[in-house]
Coordinates of C-alpha atoms and ligand atoms in Angstrom, one line a residue:
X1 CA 4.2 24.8 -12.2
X2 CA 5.5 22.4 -9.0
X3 CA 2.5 22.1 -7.3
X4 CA 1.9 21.4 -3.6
X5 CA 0.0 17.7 -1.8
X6 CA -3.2 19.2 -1.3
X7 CA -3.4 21.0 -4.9
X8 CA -2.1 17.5 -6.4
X9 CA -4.9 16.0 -4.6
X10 CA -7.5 18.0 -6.1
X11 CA -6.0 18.7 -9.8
X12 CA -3.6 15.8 -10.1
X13 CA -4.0 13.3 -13.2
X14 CA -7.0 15.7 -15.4
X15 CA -7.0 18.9 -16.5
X16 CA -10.5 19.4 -18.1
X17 CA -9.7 21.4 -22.1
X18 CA -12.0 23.8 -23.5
X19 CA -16.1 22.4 -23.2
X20 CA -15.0 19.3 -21.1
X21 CA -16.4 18.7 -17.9
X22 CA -14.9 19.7 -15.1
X23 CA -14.9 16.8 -13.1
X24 CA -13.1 13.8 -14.5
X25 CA -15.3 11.6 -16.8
X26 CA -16.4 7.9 -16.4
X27 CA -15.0 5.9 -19.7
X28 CA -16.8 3.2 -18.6
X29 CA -16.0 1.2 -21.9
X30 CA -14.2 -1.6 -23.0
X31 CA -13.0 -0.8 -25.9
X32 CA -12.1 2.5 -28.0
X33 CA -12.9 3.0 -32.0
X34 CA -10.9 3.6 -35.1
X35 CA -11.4 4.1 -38.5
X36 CA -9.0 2.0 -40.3
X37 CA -7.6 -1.0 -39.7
X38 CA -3.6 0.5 -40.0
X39 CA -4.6 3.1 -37.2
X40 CA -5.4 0.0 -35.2
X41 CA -2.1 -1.8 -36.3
X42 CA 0.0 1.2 -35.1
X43 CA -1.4 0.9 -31.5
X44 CA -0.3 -3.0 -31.7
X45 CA 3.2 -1.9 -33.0
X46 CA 3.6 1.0 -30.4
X47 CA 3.7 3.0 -33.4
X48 CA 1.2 5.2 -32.2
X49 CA -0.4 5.8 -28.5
X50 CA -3.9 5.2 -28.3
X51 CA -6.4 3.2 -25.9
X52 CA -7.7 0.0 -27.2
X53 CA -9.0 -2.7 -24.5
X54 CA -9.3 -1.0 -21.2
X55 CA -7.6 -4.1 -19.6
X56 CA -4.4 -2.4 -20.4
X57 CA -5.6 1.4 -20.5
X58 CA -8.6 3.2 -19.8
X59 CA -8.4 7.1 -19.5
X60 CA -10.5 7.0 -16.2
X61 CA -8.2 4.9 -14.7
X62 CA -5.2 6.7 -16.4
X63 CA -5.9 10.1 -14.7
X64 CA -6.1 8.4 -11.1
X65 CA -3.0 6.9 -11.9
X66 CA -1.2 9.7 -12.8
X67 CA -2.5 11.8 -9.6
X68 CA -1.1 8.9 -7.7
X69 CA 2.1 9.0 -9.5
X70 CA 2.9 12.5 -8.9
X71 CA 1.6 12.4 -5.0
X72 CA 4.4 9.9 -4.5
X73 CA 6.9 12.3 -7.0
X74 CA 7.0 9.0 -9.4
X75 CA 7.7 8.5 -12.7
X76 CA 4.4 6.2 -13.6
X77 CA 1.7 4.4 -11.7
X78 CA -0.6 1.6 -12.5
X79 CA -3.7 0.8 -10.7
X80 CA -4.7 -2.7 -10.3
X81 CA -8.1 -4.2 -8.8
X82 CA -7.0 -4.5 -5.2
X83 CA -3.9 -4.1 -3.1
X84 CA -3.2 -7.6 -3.4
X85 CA -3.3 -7.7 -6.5
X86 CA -0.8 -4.3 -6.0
X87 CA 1.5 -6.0 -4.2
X88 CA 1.4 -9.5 -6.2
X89 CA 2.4 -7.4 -9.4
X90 CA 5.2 -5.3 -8.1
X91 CA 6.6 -8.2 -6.8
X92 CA 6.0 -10.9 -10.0
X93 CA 7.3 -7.9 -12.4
X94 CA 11.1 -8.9 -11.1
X95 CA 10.2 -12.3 -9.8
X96 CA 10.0 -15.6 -11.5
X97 CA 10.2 -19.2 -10.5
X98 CA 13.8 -20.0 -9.0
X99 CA 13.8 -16.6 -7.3
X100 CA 13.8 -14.8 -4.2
X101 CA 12.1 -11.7 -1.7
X102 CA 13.0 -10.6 1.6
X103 CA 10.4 -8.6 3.7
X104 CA 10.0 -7.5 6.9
X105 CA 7.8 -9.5 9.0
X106 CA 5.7 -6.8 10.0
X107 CA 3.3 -7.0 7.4
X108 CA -0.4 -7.3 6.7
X109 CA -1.6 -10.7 7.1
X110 CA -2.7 -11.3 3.4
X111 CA 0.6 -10.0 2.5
X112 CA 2.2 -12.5 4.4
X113 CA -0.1 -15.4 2.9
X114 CA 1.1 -14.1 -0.3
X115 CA 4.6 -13.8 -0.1
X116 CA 5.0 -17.3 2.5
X117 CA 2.3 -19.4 1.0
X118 CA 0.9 -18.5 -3.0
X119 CA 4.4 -16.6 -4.4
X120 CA 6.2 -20.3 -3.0
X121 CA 3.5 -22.5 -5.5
X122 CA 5.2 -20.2 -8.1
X123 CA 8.0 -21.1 -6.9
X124 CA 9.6 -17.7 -5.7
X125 CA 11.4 -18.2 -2.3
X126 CA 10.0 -15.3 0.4
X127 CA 12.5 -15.1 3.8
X128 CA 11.0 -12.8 6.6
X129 CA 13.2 -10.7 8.9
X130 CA 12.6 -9.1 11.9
X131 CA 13.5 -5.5 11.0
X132 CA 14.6 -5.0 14.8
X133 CA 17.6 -7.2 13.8
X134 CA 21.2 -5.8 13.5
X135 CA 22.6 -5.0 9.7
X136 CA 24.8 -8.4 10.3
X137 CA 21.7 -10.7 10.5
X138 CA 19.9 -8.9 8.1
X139 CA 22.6 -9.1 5.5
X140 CA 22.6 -13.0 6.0
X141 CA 19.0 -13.3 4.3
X142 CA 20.7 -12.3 1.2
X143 CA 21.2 -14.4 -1.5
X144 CA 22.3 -14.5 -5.3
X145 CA 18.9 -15.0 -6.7
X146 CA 17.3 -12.6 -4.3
X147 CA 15.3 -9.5 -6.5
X148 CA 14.0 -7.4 -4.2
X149 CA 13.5 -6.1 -0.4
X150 CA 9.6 -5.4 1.0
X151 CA 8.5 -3.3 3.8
X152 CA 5.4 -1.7 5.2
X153 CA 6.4 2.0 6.3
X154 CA 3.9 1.5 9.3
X155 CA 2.4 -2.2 9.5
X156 CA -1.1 -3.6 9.8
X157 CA -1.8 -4.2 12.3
X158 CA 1.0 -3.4 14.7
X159 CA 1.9 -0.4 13.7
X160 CA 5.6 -0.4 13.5
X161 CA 7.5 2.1 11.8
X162 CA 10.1 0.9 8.7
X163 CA 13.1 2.6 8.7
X164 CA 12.8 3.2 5.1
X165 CA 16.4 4.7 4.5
X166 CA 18.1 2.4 6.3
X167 CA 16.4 -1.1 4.3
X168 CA 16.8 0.9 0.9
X169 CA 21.1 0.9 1.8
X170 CA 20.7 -2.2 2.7
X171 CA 18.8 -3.5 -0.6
X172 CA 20.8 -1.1 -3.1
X173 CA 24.1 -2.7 -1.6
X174 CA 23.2 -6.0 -2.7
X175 CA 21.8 -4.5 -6.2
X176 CA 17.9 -5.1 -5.8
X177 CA 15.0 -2.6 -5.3
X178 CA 13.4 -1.5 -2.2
X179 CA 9.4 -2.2 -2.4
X180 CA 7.6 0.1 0.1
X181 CA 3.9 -0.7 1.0
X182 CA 2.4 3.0 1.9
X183 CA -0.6 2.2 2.1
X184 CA -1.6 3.8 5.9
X185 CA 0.9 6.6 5.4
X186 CA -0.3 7.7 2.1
X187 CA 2.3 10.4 0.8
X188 CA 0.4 12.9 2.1
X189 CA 2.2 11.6 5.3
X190 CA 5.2 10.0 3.9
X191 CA 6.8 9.8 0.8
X192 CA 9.1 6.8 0.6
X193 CA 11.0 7.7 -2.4
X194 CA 12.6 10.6 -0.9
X195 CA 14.3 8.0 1.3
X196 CA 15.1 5.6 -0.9
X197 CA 12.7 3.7 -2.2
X198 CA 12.1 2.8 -5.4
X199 CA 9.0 1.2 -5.8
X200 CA 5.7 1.7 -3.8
X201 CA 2.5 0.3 -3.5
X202 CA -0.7 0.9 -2.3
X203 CA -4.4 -0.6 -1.0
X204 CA -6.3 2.4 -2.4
X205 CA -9.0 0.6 -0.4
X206 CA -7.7 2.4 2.5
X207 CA -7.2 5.8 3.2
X208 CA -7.0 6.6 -0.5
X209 CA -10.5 6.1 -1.0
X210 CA -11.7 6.8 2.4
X211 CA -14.8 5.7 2.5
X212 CA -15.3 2.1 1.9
X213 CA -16.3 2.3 -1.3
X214 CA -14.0 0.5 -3.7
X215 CA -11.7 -2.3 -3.5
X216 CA -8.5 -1.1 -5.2
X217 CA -4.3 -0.7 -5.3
X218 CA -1.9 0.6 -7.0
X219 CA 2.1 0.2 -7.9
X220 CA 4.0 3.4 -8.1
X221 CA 7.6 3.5 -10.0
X222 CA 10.1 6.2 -9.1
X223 CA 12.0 5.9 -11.8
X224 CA 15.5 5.8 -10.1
X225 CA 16.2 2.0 -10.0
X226 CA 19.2 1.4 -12.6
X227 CA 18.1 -1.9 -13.6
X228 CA 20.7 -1.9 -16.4
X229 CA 23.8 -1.7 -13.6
X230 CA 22.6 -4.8 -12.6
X231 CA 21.5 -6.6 -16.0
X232 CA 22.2 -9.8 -15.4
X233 CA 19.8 -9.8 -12.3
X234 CA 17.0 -8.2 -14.3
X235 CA 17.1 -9.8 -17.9
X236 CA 13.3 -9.5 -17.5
X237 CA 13.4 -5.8 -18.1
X238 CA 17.0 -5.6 -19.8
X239 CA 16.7 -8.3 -22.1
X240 CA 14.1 -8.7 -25.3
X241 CA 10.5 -10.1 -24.3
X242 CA 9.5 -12.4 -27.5
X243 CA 6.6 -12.1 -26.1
X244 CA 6.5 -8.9 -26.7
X245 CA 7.7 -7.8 -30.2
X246 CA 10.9 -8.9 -28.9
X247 CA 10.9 -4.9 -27.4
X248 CA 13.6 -4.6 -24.4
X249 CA 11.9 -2.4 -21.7
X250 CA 14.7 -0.7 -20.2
X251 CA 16.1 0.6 -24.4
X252 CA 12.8 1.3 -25.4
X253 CA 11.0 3.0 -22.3
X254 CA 14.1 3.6 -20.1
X255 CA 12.8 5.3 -16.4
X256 CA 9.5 4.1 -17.4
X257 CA 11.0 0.2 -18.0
X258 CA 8.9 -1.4 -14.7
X259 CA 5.8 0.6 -15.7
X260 CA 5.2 -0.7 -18.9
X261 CA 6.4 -4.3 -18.3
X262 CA 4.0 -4.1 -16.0
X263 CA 0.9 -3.0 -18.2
X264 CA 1.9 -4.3 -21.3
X265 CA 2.7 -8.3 -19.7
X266 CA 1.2 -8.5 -16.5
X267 CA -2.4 -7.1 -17.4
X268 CA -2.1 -8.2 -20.7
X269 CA -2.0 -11.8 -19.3
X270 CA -3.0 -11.5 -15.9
X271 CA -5.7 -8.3 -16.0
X272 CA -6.6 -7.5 -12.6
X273 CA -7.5 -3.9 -13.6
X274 CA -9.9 -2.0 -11.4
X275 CA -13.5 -0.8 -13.1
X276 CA -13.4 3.3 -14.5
X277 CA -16.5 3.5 -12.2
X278 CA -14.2 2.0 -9.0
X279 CA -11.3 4.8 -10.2
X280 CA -13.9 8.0 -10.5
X281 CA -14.7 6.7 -6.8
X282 CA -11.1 6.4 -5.7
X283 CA -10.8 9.8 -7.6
X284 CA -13.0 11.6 -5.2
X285 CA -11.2 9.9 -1.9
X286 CA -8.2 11.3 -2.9
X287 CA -9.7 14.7 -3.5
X288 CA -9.9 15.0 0.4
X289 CA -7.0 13.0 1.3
X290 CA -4.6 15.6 2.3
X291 CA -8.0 17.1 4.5
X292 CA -8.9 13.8 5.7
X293 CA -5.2 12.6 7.0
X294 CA -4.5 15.8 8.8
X295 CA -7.8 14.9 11.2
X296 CA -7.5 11.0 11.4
X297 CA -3.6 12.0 13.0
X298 CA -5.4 14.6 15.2
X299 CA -8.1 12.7 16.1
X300 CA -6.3 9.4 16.7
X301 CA -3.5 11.0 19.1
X302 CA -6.0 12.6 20.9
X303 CA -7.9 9.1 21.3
X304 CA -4.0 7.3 22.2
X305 CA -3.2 9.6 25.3
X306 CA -6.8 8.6 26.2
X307 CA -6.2 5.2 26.1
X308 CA -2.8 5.4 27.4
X309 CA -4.4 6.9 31.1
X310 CA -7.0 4.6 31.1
X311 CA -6.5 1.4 33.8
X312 CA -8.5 -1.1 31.7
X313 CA -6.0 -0.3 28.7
X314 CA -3.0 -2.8 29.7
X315 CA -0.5 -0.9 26.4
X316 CA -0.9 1.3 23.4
X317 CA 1.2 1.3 20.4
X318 CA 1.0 4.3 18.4
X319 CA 4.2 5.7 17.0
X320 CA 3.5 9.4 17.2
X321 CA 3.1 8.7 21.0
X322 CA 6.4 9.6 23.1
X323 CA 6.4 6.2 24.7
X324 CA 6.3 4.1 22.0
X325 CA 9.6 2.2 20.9
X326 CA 9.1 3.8 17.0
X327 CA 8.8 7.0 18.4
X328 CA 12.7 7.8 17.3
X329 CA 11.3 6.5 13.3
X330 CA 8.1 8.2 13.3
X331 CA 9.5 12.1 14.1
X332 CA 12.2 11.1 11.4
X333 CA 9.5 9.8 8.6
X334 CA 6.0 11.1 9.6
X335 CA 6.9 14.1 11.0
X336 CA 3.2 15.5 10.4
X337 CA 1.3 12.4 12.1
X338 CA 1.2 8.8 11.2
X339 CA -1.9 7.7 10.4
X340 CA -5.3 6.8 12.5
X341 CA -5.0 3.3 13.3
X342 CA -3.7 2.5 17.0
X343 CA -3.0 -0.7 18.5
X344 CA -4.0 -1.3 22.3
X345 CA -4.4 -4.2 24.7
X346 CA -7.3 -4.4 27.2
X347 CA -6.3 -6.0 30.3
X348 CA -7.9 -9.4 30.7
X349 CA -8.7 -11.8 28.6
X350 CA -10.4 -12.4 24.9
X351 CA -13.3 -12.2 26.3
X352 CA -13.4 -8.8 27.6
X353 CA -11.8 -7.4 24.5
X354 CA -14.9 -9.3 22.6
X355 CA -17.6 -7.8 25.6
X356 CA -15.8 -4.2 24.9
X357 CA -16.2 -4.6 21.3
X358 CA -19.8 -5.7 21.5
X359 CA -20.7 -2.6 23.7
X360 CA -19.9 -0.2 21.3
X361 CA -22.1 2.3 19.7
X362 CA -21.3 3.6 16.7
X363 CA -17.8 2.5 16.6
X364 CA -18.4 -0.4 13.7
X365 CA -16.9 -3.8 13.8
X366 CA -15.4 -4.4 10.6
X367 CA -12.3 -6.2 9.0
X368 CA -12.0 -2.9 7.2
X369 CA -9.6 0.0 8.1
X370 CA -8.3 3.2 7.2
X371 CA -11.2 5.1 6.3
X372 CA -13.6 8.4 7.7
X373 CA -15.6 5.7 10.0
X374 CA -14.2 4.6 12.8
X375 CA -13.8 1.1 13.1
X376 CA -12.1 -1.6 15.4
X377 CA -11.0 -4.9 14.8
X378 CA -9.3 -8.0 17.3
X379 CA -7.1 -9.8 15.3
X380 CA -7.3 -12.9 17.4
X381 CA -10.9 -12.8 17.0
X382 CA -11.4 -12.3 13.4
X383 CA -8.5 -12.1 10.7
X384 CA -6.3 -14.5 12.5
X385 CA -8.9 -16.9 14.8
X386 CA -7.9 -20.1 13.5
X387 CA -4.1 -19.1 15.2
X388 CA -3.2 -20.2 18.8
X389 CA -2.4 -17.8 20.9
X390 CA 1.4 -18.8 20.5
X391 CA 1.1 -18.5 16.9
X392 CA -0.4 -15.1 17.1
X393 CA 2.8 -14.0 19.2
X394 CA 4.9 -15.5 16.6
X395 CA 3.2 -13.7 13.9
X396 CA 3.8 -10.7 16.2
X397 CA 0.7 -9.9 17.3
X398 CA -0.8 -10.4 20.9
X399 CA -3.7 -12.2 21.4
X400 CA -5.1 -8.8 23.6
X401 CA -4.4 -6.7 20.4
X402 CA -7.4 -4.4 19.4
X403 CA -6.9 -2.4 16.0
X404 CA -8.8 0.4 16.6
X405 CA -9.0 2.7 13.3
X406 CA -10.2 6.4 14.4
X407 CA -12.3 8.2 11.8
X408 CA -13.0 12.0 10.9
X409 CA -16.2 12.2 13.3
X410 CA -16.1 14.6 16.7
X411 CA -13.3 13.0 18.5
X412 CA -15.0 13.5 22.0
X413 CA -17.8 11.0 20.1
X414 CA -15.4 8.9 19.6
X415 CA -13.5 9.2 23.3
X416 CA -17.2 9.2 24.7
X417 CA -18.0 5.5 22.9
X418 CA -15.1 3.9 23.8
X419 CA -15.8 5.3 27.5
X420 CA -19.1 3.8 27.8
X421 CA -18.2 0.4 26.1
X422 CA -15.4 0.0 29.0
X423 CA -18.0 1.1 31.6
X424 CA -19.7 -2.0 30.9
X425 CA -16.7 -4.8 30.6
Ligands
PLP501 N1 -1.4 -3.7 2.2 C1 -1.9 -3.3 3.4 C2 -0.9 -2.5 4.3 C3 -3.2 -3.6 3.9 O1 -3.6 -3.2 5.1 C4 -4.0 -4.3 3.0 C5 -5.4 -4.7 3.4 O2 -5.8 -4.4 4.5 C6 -3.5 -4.7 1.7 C7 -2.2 -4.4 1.4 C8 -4.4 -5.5 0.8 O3 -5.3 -4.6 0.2 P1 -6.7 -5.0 -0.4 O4 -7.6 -5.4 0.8 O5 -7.1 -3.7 -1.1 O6 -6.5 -6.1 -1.3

């Protein structure tokens, strides 16, 4: 039976058999028994399924996976121990030394470490492009190495919109996959892969979760990249890995190629897998998801036209506003709300965004985001203080730039805390 978001969210990945509990179990074990030493052979030879070592499979972690999966309509889904390690996979499942990424340079800060800095000591080349750009300049960045194209569908912090099906045209007409970072959208929100997408990833940290209480990501495959049209590009999935069995992923596993390249190399040699305990956690988050999303969108619009008539507030970017510039993007791909995170100025200096902050009450400073607290954040303060105030704006983010994240409490709380903190600046 096709199910809808919100009955994904609560019955997605287990379905509990006759006598088993209702709720899905912790297996928090390392390693699963057999009887005989062939039963254990046939696991090795993918003879027979079967968990072994729960660094490639655990059936906690298996269930989450697969709720994940079908939220975003994918094919497969693995979960890894953060969403860096998330986005490090999906990008080092096609990439090896001597290659190349494009991504749009309105991404998360850690992203953008990874990709500029860590991927280039492995030697894969990363160029960033200003998605505002024109098809012509875009097109330039291309190159005959180059494996794949990375966006965030709305960025941390800036909160710009991707225009998903326009970068997926662009990437399938130069033969790679489109790489979708969904993590503040969440697919309750948006779901990249019915604009063309093919991958996406996640920080289940975030929303996900929902309340701080796990570090986690996830890589989610739809299934619809034909890696064998371009098989010279991919020999990594369309050739045989000796080091494993000599088995070619796209012959023997076909729409599920990336997905098990990805378990059976990467966390066999790289682990990264997030604890059973961590994915019962996550489990619950996403439980509420659908719930949660619907009132961070409410709430944080509410909180944006707020900000938006207030004369200390110099701008607000918040796509589901009229007046912002991704207005246009957001109606088109988050036609039910965006997310809760807004980004504002306050006029004057660093200072007074630091005294505004300091005043609050029960509005937290934390580097965290994304989840049922609210929470605020100033870039230029914390995540990015070693940066000038030059190199902020290069980065694209102005040094006056408050990341505010509105939670799931009474949003005339949270409208009433912000109000008294400004009374005192
Ligand atoms: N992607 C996005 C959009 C993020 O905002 C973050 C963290 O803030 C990450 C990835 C990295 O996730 P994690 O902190 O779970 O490693």
């Amino acid at each position: 039976m096709k199910k809808n978001l919100e009955t994904i969210c609560i019955h997605g990945g287990w379905k509990a058999a006759k006598g088993e509990p209702q709720q899905l179990p912790i297996y928090q074990s390392t390693t699963f028994r057999y009887e005989t030493s062939d039963q254990m052979a046939r696991l090795f030879d993918l003879k027979d399924n079967g968990y072994f070592y729960t660094r490639l499979a655990n059936p906690t972690n298996d269930a989450v996976a697969k709720k994940i999966a079908a939220l975003e309509g994918g094919v497969g889904a693995v979960l890894t121990s953060s969403g860096q390690a998330a986005n490090f996979y999906a990008i080092f499942n096609i990439c090896q030394a001597g290659d190349h990424l494009i991504t749009s340079n309105n991404i998360y800060g850690g992203t953008f470490n990874l990709f500029g800095v860590t991927l280039k000591k492995l030697g894969i080349e990363c160029t960033f492009v200003d998605p505002d750009w024109d098809d012509e300049r875009i097109e330039a960045a291309f190159r005959p190495n180059t494996k794949c194209f990375f966006g965030e569908t709305i960025s941390n912090p800036g909160g710009r919109i991707f225009d998903i099906e326009r970068f997926a045209r662009l990437a399938h007409s130069h033969g790679v996959p489109l790489i979708v970072d969904n993590t503040f959208a969440t697919p309750i929100n948006c779901r990249p892969f019915e604009w063309g997408a093919d991958i996406v990833t996640h920080s289940t940290t975030k929303y996900m979760d929902g309340h701080a209480t796990q570090v986690g990501g996830c890589v989610v495959d739809s299934g619809n990249f034909d890696w064998e049209a371009q098989h010279d590009k991919f020999t990594c999935l369309t050739e045989p890995d000796e080091s494993y069995h000599g088995l070619t992923y796209t012959t023997s596993f076909d729409k599920m190629a990336y997905i098990t390249k990805m378990v059976v190399q990467l966390m066999r040699d790289l682990g990264s897998i997030p604890a059973p305990q961590n994915c019962f956690l996550l489990n619950l988050g996403l439980e509420t998801l659908a719930l949660r999303m619907r009132q961070h969108c409410a709430n944080a619009l509410k909180v944006a036209r707020w900000l938006e008539q207030n004369d200390k507030v110099g701008w607000v970017n918040y796509a589901s506003l009229p007046s912002s510039r991704d207005h246009a993007l957001a109606e088109k791909y988050l036609p039910n709300g965006t997310c809760g995170v807004i980004a504002f100025g306050l006029k004057g200096s660093r200072e007074e965004a630091i005294r505004f902050m300091d005043n609050l009450d029960f509005i937290s400073i934390v580097t965290h985001v994304a989840d049922a607290r609210t929470c605020v954040l100033h870039p230029a303060s914390h995540t990015h203080r070693q940066l000038t105030d030059e190199q902020l704006r290069e980065a694209g983010i102005s040094p006056d730039l408050v990341r505010l994240s509105v939670g799931i409490e009474n949003v005339d709380d949270i409208i009433a805390d912000l109000q008294q903190a400004m009374d005192k600046m």
